[in-house]
Each structure stands twice: as structure tokens, then as C-alpha cells.
Amino acid sequence: MRKERSFKLSEWIPAGILLFSIPFVAIYYYRFEFIWSKQAASNACLLLALIAAIPLLSRRSLKDIFSADFTFFLVLAFWAALSATWARVPTKVFKLGMMLDATVIAYGLARIVFNGERDKRKVILFLLVSLATGLFISVYGILQYHIDSGFFAMPKDQYGAKDPVTTYGLSNFTVDVLVVILPMALAIIATNVNKALKIASGIAAFLIVYYILVSRVRAGYMAIITMTLFVSGAIAFANRKFIVRNIRAIAAGIGALIVAGTLFFGFTSTGKSYVYTFLSSFNLRHSSVQIRIHAWRQALDIIRDHFGIGVGLANYEVFSWKYQDEVQEKMTLESNTRVDKTHNEFLNIFADLGIVGLILFLATFITLGVKTLSFMKRHADTDDFWIAATLGAAVVGELTDALFTFPFQMPGSIHQFFLTLGVLSAFVNEGDFVTRFFERTQGAWQGILKYVGLAFTVPLLILAIIWNINFTQSEIYYRIGQLLKKQGRLQDALLFFEKGLQYEPFAERIYYDRSFVLAKLGRPREAAESMRHCLEQVPYFGKARKEYAMFLSDSGEIDEAIRQFREAMPTHMYAAGEIELYLASLYLKKKNPQMALDEVLKAMRYGVRNANALSVLGNALFPLGKVGLAGSVLRQAVLISGKSYESVASYALYLLRIGKSKEALNVIKESEENLSREPRYWLVRAIIEARAGFKDKARKSVDRLLSIQPAMRARVQANPELKELLK
């Protein structure tokens, strides 16, 4: 009697942990920028369930653990890990791997614990818990949408805008979870369970659909359509007797839906707006569609050049900058949409892991799909048909969603989806070539293999949890640093950025923002070094490389700055004219006016015809003997700019060079009101005053300069005319 009870506990304890994890991970509060905290919760639940399942694993044969679909996915996971050996940035593989480890483990654990026909109670309970989770999420989101105050205040998305669908994260990622849960209601309604549960499931399904509608996530709309088509097709394919027996009820139900749908979607403003949202998916000029078209074209270009093995897991984000055209780069830098993602998981896997990865990914779902359809046909007159059909619809819905978003890279959705995938795999598994292989090859090696797998998986989950927490802490310090930076508290911001890097030493976003803080603190060499670390993680990020070149220029490394500007050009065509103008300025510093002239003319051909361009043009013409023309151009620059620093300084120094020191002083003084807070203004003014013989005035200008930015003392000491003015 005790053995029987122990046996049941060994199955129900891990099952209970996994069931608890469904609402816990989905409802676990987080703001989008701290999404790694949710992944830590997911991995912690999986770790506890895995440890609790060890007694169960010890009794199970490998034929009960492995199936063809799970084996294909496991090989895909190893292939993804192996891609670190050829990835341009291996740390990207590591970081995403600390999320994707949960996919394999959730898939495998669900296969083992929710062992299908052996104990259908667990599967029914899985469906009920999932539905309860979906009900809570949708009700809370609907109340936020309609009330938006107090406890139900609508949260802001990661860009600060209020959005009716930001419950537990961005809209797409909430809908990612709900499209998996939605069809499970049909299994409860159609199977032999308590009538109250059937009614509750129907209510849950209605509210989930309503939430998806108000979310206006077009991928969610399409998922509902494909799930409906899948279930309808499954009934027609495998359960024609059901149609014959219930033809009147089915016809009445379809008729009622058509009438209700026509009245709501055709004659109400709200319904019409949902129809418009759906139809906008096919409007090629719609901004959201345009973003996806550009992203997909970019992904196909990467696939073309890396067809076999891909660029490495998560390295699409690295290479995406290299393959962006000017239009997409503008979208990336100016829009609120993640254009660094493919918005299509199939293309993402193809780009990251090549044709090998795509074949393994497709093989997982094809083998599982074939088994599901075969199972439904053999169990057409039982409750098992409805369970398999609805779990299959959940998978189809998520794969539809994955055509337009990236749900497999978000922790909330991957947890629910891969548990569902594992439950379906176990439920419909009646043997395949993998299970037959393990049946034929019994031996002690199977036990060894199981414990080797445990010895690898448990430390992996522990490592993942540690790094998930590290990533969360890093993000917290980064966000605080950003806030302090905006407030002008640069030293404090720098301190928090440093703390963030202690938790995530390869966080390019922190290195990027940190470099600007260092530059403002007058530490250009350190700023350049920080940006160099950023570029180690995103080597094709043209904007970062351009900033790196600017910091190098400020540090006096002119030749290296020129090289970096030229390297940035192909991946930052959005700012090609601006880069050419910077190159012209650097050639002026190298006292090569002809090259400077060539570069500034290129900048103008790119459409850069502002005051800065005219200032650089004038400064290039002067040493080439075009003195009068240079003066006219520089004066025009001042008139156009409204007295910007660059134009005023260039014109004043021009006047000084041609011996008109009084006019130069007048030009510089007239701009004091506009430029008095610009440190470089006081540097140029001090130089002009010193050369004009006004030493006392020059000394006051130097003092004013150092009071604004003490770090400029080195620049003053480097100037022979000003060095003697220092106290």
C-alpha cells in the first residue's frame, strides 16, 4: 500500500509543480524591461519539477522519455549550442541559451510527467489550470482596458505610452500565451467533465477572444482563424461520424455565429474597427507591415549568404545591422518596433542556424503533427480526440503567431507553449522509430544515459537561474543609470552603469550609454574604450561605430578615427552625409585641405547643406588660396545657423587669420548670449583675445571655460598661447 502511494506521489509532485508554474510564470508581475526576472521564475519552477521527477525518471525507460519529435528538437538544441563555435558573437548564443534551455526541459518534463493515456486526469488538470490562467489574464486586461484607474490602471509599454494590451508585458507576448490557452476550452466543453467546468470554460474562451480582439494584435486574429480551421479540418478528416450525428446542431451553431458576427462586425463601430485592424495586415503600406517586409527581406539576404549553418544562435541581431538598407535603418533608429528581430521565427531559425536548423525545427512539428492526426483518427469516438485536437490547435495557433512575431524568444510564452507541446507529444505518442530503437536496445547504458542527462540538465538550470538574475540586476542598474543621465547626474549615472556591467560584462547597451556619460565628463579616451566594448557585441552597428570614431577624434587619434568612420559608412548609410562631413573635419585637422574639400563636397551630394557643411567648406577653401570665397561661405554659414558654435568659431578664426582681429572679437562677442554655456566657445574666444593682445580678457575667458568644464584644462595647457594664462 505504501509503495502504491509512493508511486503516485512521485508522479503528482512534479506534475503539481509544473501545474503551479503555469499561472505563476504567466502572472508573475514584471515590467517589460525586467523580463529576465520572469525567465528566472520559469527556470526555477522547471528545476524544482526536474528534481522532484528524479524518482519517476529512474523507473522510466528511455522509450517513455524519447520520441521522434522530441529527439529532433533535442538535436536542434545541441545544434544551437554548437553554433557558438562559428557565431560572430558567442556571448549572444550564451545569453539566449539561458532562455531557450527552458524550451527543451519544459518539453521533455511535460512528456514524462503528463504521460498521456496512462493518467488522463493530469492532462485534464493541465487544461483546466491553463484555462484558469488565461481567464485571469484576460479579465484583468479587459478591466484595465475599460477602467484604467487604481488597481486596474493601464500600464505603460517600454516606450512610455499607455497601451491597453501591456498586461504582463507587451501585447504580442500576452497574446502569445492566450492563443495557446484558448482552444483548450473546447476540450473541456466536449469531454466528459463536470457541467460547471464546461460553462466556466466557455466563459473563459469568450473573454480570451474578447481580450485578443481589444489587443488589436493582428497575429492573434490570424491565430484564431488557423486554430478554427485546424479543428474544423480535424473533425472533417478524422471524425465524420460526429458531423453526421450532430449536423443540425452544427448547422445551427454556424448559422448563429454568422448572424452574430455579421451584426457585430458589420454594424457596430467597435466591430468594424476590429475588421479594419485585421484587414490592415494585408495593406502593404501599413507601417507595421512595412517593418515586417523589410525585416523579412533582410533575413532572406542573411540566409542567402549563410544558407548551410547560419550565423549562429541570436546572431541575427548582430548581422541585421550589416544587411539593413537605408529605409530599414531609419525605421530601426526612429520607430518603436523591434526591427532588430525578424518578426518570423521560421526565418529567424533559418538565419541563425541555417538549413540544418530549419529542417530539425520543421521535423519536430511535422512528426508531431502526423502523429496527432493519426491519433485523432484512431480515437475519433472518444474524449481523447477532442483533447488531441485542441492541443494540436494550440500548437498551430502559436506557430501562426510565430509567422509575425517572435514568441519563442519571450519567457512567458515559451513556458506555456513548450509545456503544451510536451503534453501533446506524450498524449498522442503510440510509438515511432525512436521509441522502437530504445525498445530493441535495452541495457545498462540507458540508465547511465539518464543520469548523465540529469547531471548536465540540473547544473544547466542552476546556471540559467543565476544568469537570469544577473541579467535582471544588470537591467535594473542600467535603467537607473539612464534616469540619472537624463537628470544630469553624470557621476551617479556612471556608478550605476558600472554596477550593471558587474552583473552583465557583455551588455552592449550599457557600454553604449556609458560612453556618452564619460564623454560629457571630459574623458574621451575612456568613452572611446567603452564604445569599443559595445562594438565587440554589435560590430555592424554603424551608429555606434560612428560615435566611436568621434570619441577617437576627441582623443586626438585622428588616423584611427578616419578608419572607423569609413568602416561605419556601409552600415550607417542613413547618416552617410554626416559621416562625410566628419571626415572632412578630420582631414582639416590633418592639414589636408584638398581631401577635406573632396569629403565636404561628397557630404553635400548626400544632401548635407547646413551651416556646419558650409563652415567646413570655407575652412577647406582658405588654405587652398580661395580666401575671398572662403570668407563668403563662412559668413553665409553664420547667417544660416543663427550663430551656432561651429559657424561662429570658424568665421571668427577666419577673420583673425586675415588680420581682422577687431572684427573677429566682435563676431565672437555678439554670440555670447547664445553660446555662453558652450565650453568650446570660451576656448576659441580666449585664443582670439590672446592673439589680439587682450591677455586679461583672455585669462577671464579661460577661467570661465574651466568653471564650466574643468576637464578642458588639458586642452588649454596644450595651447602655447593659453598655457601661460593658467593660474
mmCIF file of N, CA and C in Angstrom, residues 114-168:
data_model
loop_
_atom_site.group_PDB
_atom_site.id
_atom_site.type_symbol
_atom_site.label_atom_id
_atom_site.label_comp_id
_atom_site.label_asym_id
_atom_site.label_seq_id
_atom_site.Cartn_x
_atom_site.Cartn_y
_atom_site.Cartn_z
ATOM 1 N N PHE A 114 3.282 14.358 -17.675
ATOM 2 C CA PHE A 114 1.898 14.266 -18.149
ATOM 3 C C PHE A 114 1.837 13.146 -19.195
ATOM 4 N N ASN A 115 1.850 11.921 -18.695
ATOM 5 C CA ASN A 115 2.112 10.791 -19.580
ATOM 6 C C ASN A 115 0.856 10.291 -20.283
ATOM 7 N N GLY A 116 0.117 11.212 -20.832
ATOM 8 C CA GLY A 116 -0.955 10.900 -21.764
ATOM 9 C C GLY A 116 -2.004 9.949 -21.240
ATOM 10 N N GLU A 117 -2.233 8.881 -21.984
ATOM 11 C CA GLU A 117 -3.346 7.969 -21.716
ATOM 12 C C GLU A 117 -3.164 7.192 -20.417
ATOM 13 N N ARG A 118 -1.954 7.129 -19.909
ATOM 14 C CA ARG A 118 -1.752 6.392 -18.658
ATOM 15 C C ARG A 118 -2.537 7.023 -17.516
ATOM 16 N N ASP A 119 -2.635 8.347 -17.515
ATOM 17 C CA ASP A 119 -3.389 9.028 -16.456
ATOM 18 C C ASP A 119 -3.937 10.322 -17.026
ATOM 19 N N LYS A 120 -5.107 10.243 -17.620
ATOM 20 C CA LYS A 120 -5.690 11.384 -18.314
ATOM 21 C C LYS A 120 -6.053 12.503 -17.345
ATOM 22 N N ARG A 121 -6.164 12.184 -16.054
ATOM 23 C CA ARG A 121 -6.537 13.208 -15.081
ATOM 24 C C ARG A 121 -5.539 14.365 -15.080
ATOM 25 N N LYS A 122 -4.269 14.041 -15.210
ATOM 26 C CA LYS A 122 -3.254 15.101 -15.216
ATOM 27 C C LYS A 122 -3.421 16.005 -16.432
ATOM 28 N N VAL A 123 -3.745 15.399 -17.572
ATOM 29 C CA VAL A 123 -3.905 16.189 -18.793
ATOM 30 C C VAL A 123 -5.113 17.108 -18.669
ATOM 31 N N ILE A 124 -6.229 16.573 -18.141
ATOM 32 C CA ILE A 124 -7.418 17.405 -17.926
ATOM 33 C C ILE A 124 -7.102 18.540 -16.960
ATOM 34 N N LEU A 125 -6.354 18.223 -15.910
ATOM 35 C CA LEU A 125 -5.984 19.248 -14.932
ATOM 36 C C LEU A 125 -5.087 20.307 -15.578
ATOM 37 N N PHE A 126 -4.200 19.871 -16.456
ATOM 38 C CA PHE A 126 -3.342 20.807 -17.194
ATOM 39 C C PHE A 126 -4.203 21.780 -18.006
ATOM 40 N N LEU A 127 -5.218 21.252 -18.671
ATOM 41 C CA LEU A 127 -6.105 22.095 -19.466
ATOM 42 C C LEU A 127 -6.858 23.088 -18.579
ATOM 43 N N LEU A 128 -7.347 22.615 -17.433
ATOM 44 C CA LEU A 128 -8.112 23.480 -16.538
ATOM 45 C C LEU A 128 -7.252 24.589 -15.931
ATOM 46 N N VAL A 129 -6.044 24.233 -15.502
ATOM 47 C CA VAL A 129 -5.148 25.244 -14.916
ATOM 48 C C VAL A 129 -4.763 26.283 -15.969
ATOM 49 N N SER A 130 -4.491 25.816 -17.169
ATOM 50 C CA SER A 130 -4.147 26.748 -18.255
ATOM 51 C C SER A 130 -5.309 27.689 -18.541
ATOM 52 N N LEU A 131 -6.524 27.141 -18.594
ATOM 53 C CA LEU A 131 -7.700 27.971 -18.849
ATOM 54 C C LEU A 131 -7.927 28.984 -17.727
ATOM 55 N N ALA A 132 -7.735 28.556 -16.499
ATOM 56 C CA ALA A 132 -7.895 29.479 -15.367
ATOM 57 C C ALA A 132 -6.881 30.620 -15.459
ATOM 58 N N THR A 133 -5.662 30.292 -15.879
ATOM 59 C CA THR A 133 -4.627 31.317 -16.056
ATOM 60 C C THR A 133 -5.030 32.289 -17.156
ATOM 61 N N GLY A 134 -5.480 31.739 -18.294
ATOM 62 C CA GLY A 134 -5.921 32.598 -19.388
ATOM 63 C C GLY A 134 -7.095 33.471 -18.996
ATOM 64 N N LEU A 135 -8.008 32.918 -18.202
ATOM 65 C CA LEU A 135 -9.170 33.676 -17.739
ATOM 66 C C LEU A 135 -8.739 34.861 -16.886
ATOM 67 N N PHE A 136 -7.812 34.609 -15.960
ATOM 68 C CA PHE A 136 -7.346 35.684 -15.082
ATOM 69 C C PHE A 136 -6.659 36.782 -15.886
ATOM 70 N N ILE A 137 -5.772 36.384 -16.791
ATOM 71 C CA ILE A 137 -5.038 37.368 -17.593
ATOM 72 C C ILE A 137 -6.002 38.216 -18.415
ATOM 73 N N SER A 138 -6.941 37.555 -19.085
ATOM 74 C CA SER A 138 -7.843 38.288 -19.968
ATOM 75 C C SER A 138 -8.789 39.190 -19.180
ATOM 76 N N VAL A 139 -9.324 38.704 -18.057
ATOM 77 C CA VAL A 139 -10.226 39.533 -17.241
ATOM 78 C C VAL A 139 -9.491 40.765 -16.722
ATOM 79 N N TYR A 140 -8.286 40.555 -16.208
ATOM 80 C CA TYR A 140 -7.526 41.685 -15.680
ATOM 81 C C TYR A 140 -7.215 42.691 -16.793
ATOM 82 N N GLY A 141 -6.816 42.177 -17.966
ATOM 83 C CA GLY A 141 -6.528 43.060 -19.090
ATOM 84 C C GLY A 141 -7.751 43.812 -19.574
ATOM 85 N N ILE A 142 -8.912 43.141 -19.599
ATOM 86 C CA ILE A 142 -10.153 43.790 -20.030
ATOM 87 C C ILE A 142 -10.552 44.892 -19.047
ATOM 88 N N LEU A 143 -10.397 44.629 -17.751
ATOM 89 C CA LEU A 143 -10.714 45.647 -16.747
ATOM 90 C C LEU A 143 -9.775 46.848 -16.875
ATOM 91 N N GLN A 144 -8.506 46.576 -17.157
ATOM 92 C CA GLN A 144 -7.585 47.691 -17.401
ATOM 93 C C GLN A 144 -8.036 48.511 -18.603
ATOM 94 N N TYR A 145 -8.450 47.814 -19.633
ATOM 95 C CA TYR A 145 -8.865 48.477 -20.874
ATOM 96 C C TYR A 145 -10.069 49.386 -20.635
ATOM 97 N N HIS A 146 -11.013 48.948 -19.802
ATOM 98 C CA HIS A 146 -12.244 49.703 -19.610
ATOM 99 C C HIS A 146 -12.188 50.666 -18.423
ATOM 100 N N ILE A 147 -11.377 50.357 -17.402
ATOM 101 C CA ILE A 147 -11.369 51.182 -16.185
ATOM 102 C C ILE A 147 -10.177 52.145 -16.166
ATOM 103 N N ASP A 148 -8.979 51.592 -16.330
ATOM 104 C CA ASP A 148 -7.733 52.370 -16.369
ATOM 105 C C ASP A 148 -7.589 53.320 -15.182
ATOM 106 N N SER A 149 -7.757 52.804 -13.986
ATOM 107 C CA SER A 149 -7.516 53.603 -12.790
ATOM 108 C C SER A 149 -7.324 52.672 -11.602
ATOM 109 N N GLY A 150 -6.677 53.205 -10.562
ATOM 110 C CA GLY A 150 -6.469 52.440 -9.342
ATOM 111 C C GLY A 150 -5.716 51.146 -9.585
ATOM 112 N N PHE A 151 -6.259 50.073 -9.008
ATOM 113 C CA PHE A 151 -5.618 48.764 -9.143
ATOM 114 C C PHE A 151 -5.572 48.320 -10.601
ATOM 115 N N PHE A 152 -6.512 48.811 -11.385
ATOM 116 C CA PHE A 152 -6.603 48.422 -12.797
ATOM 117 C C PHE A 152 -6.053 49.512 -13.717
ATOM 118 N N ALA A 153 -5.144 50.331 -13.199
ATOM 119 C CA ALA A 153 -4.528 51.353 -14.048
ATOM 120 C C ALA A 153 -3.765 50.678 -15.178
ATOM 121 N N MET A 154 -3.949 51.187 -16.360
ATOM 122 C CA MET A 154 -3.314 50.599 -17.528
ATOM 123 C C MET A 154 -1.811 50.886 -17.494
ATOM 124 N N PRO A 155 -0.974 49.864 -17.602
ATOM 125 C CA PRO A 155 0.473 50.101 -17.550
ATOM 126 C C PRO A 155 0.981 50.721 -18.840
ATOM 127 N N LYS A 156 2.200 51.232 -18.765
ATOM 128 C CA LYS A 156 2.840 51.789 -19.957
ATOM 129 C C LYS A 156 3.730 50.729 -20.588
ATOM 130 N N ASP A 157 3.891 50.853 -21.892
ATOM 131 C CA ASP A 157 4.808 49.932 -22.557
ATOM 132 C C ASP A 157 6.236 50.441 -22.365
ATOM 133 N N GLN A 158 7.216 49.781 -23.010
ATOM 134 C CA GLN A 158 8.616 50.125 -22.749
ATOM 135 C C GLN A 158 9.006 51.474 -23.334
ATOM 136 N N TYR A 159 8.078 52.122 -24.081
ATOM 137 C CA TYR A 159 8.378 53.428 -24.636
ATOM 138 C C TYR A 159 7.632 54.527 -23.905
ATOM 139 N N GLY A 160 6.931 54.158 -22.819
ATOM 140 C CA GLY A 160 6.254 55.150 -22.004
ATOM 141 C C GLY A 160 4.839 55.470 -22.424
ATOM 142 N N ALA A 161 4.336 54.802 -23.470
ATOM 143 C CA ALA A 161 2.975 55.070 -23.936
ATOM 144 C C ALA A 161 2.004 54.086 -23.314
ATOM 145 N N LYS A 162 0.827 54.587 -22.891
ATOM 146 C CA LYS A 162 -0.192 53.695 -22.340
ATOM 147 C C LYS A 162 -0.747 52.818 -23.450
ATOM 148 N N ASP A 163 -0.881 51.543 -23.156
ATOM 149 C CA ASP A 163 -1.331 50.596 -24.168
ATOM 150 C C ASP A 163 -2.315 49.645 -23.508
ATOM 151 N N PRO A 164 -3.481 49.416 -24.106
ATOM 152 C CA PRO A 164 -4.472 48.546 -23.467
ATOM 153 C C PRO A 164 -4.060 47.097 -23.395
ATOM 154 N N VAL A 165 -2.940 46.745 -23.947
ATOM 155 C CA VAL A 165 -2.561 45.338 -24.009
ATOM 156 C C VAL A 165 -1.189 45.093 -23.404
ATOM 157 N N THR A 166 -0.802 45.875 -22.436
ATOM 158 C CA THR A 166 0.503 45.693 -21.819
ATOM 159 C C THR A 166 0.429 44.874 -20.532
ATOM 160 N N THR A 167 -0.695 44.225 -20.276
ATOM 161 C CA THR A 167 -0.805 43.375 -19.099
ATOM 162 C C THR A 167 0.258 42.282 -19.158
ATOM 163 N N TYR A 168 1.078 42.221 -18.116
ATOM 164 C CA TYR A 168 2.139 41.213 -18.027
ATOM 165 C C TYR A 168 3.100 41.269 -19.209
#
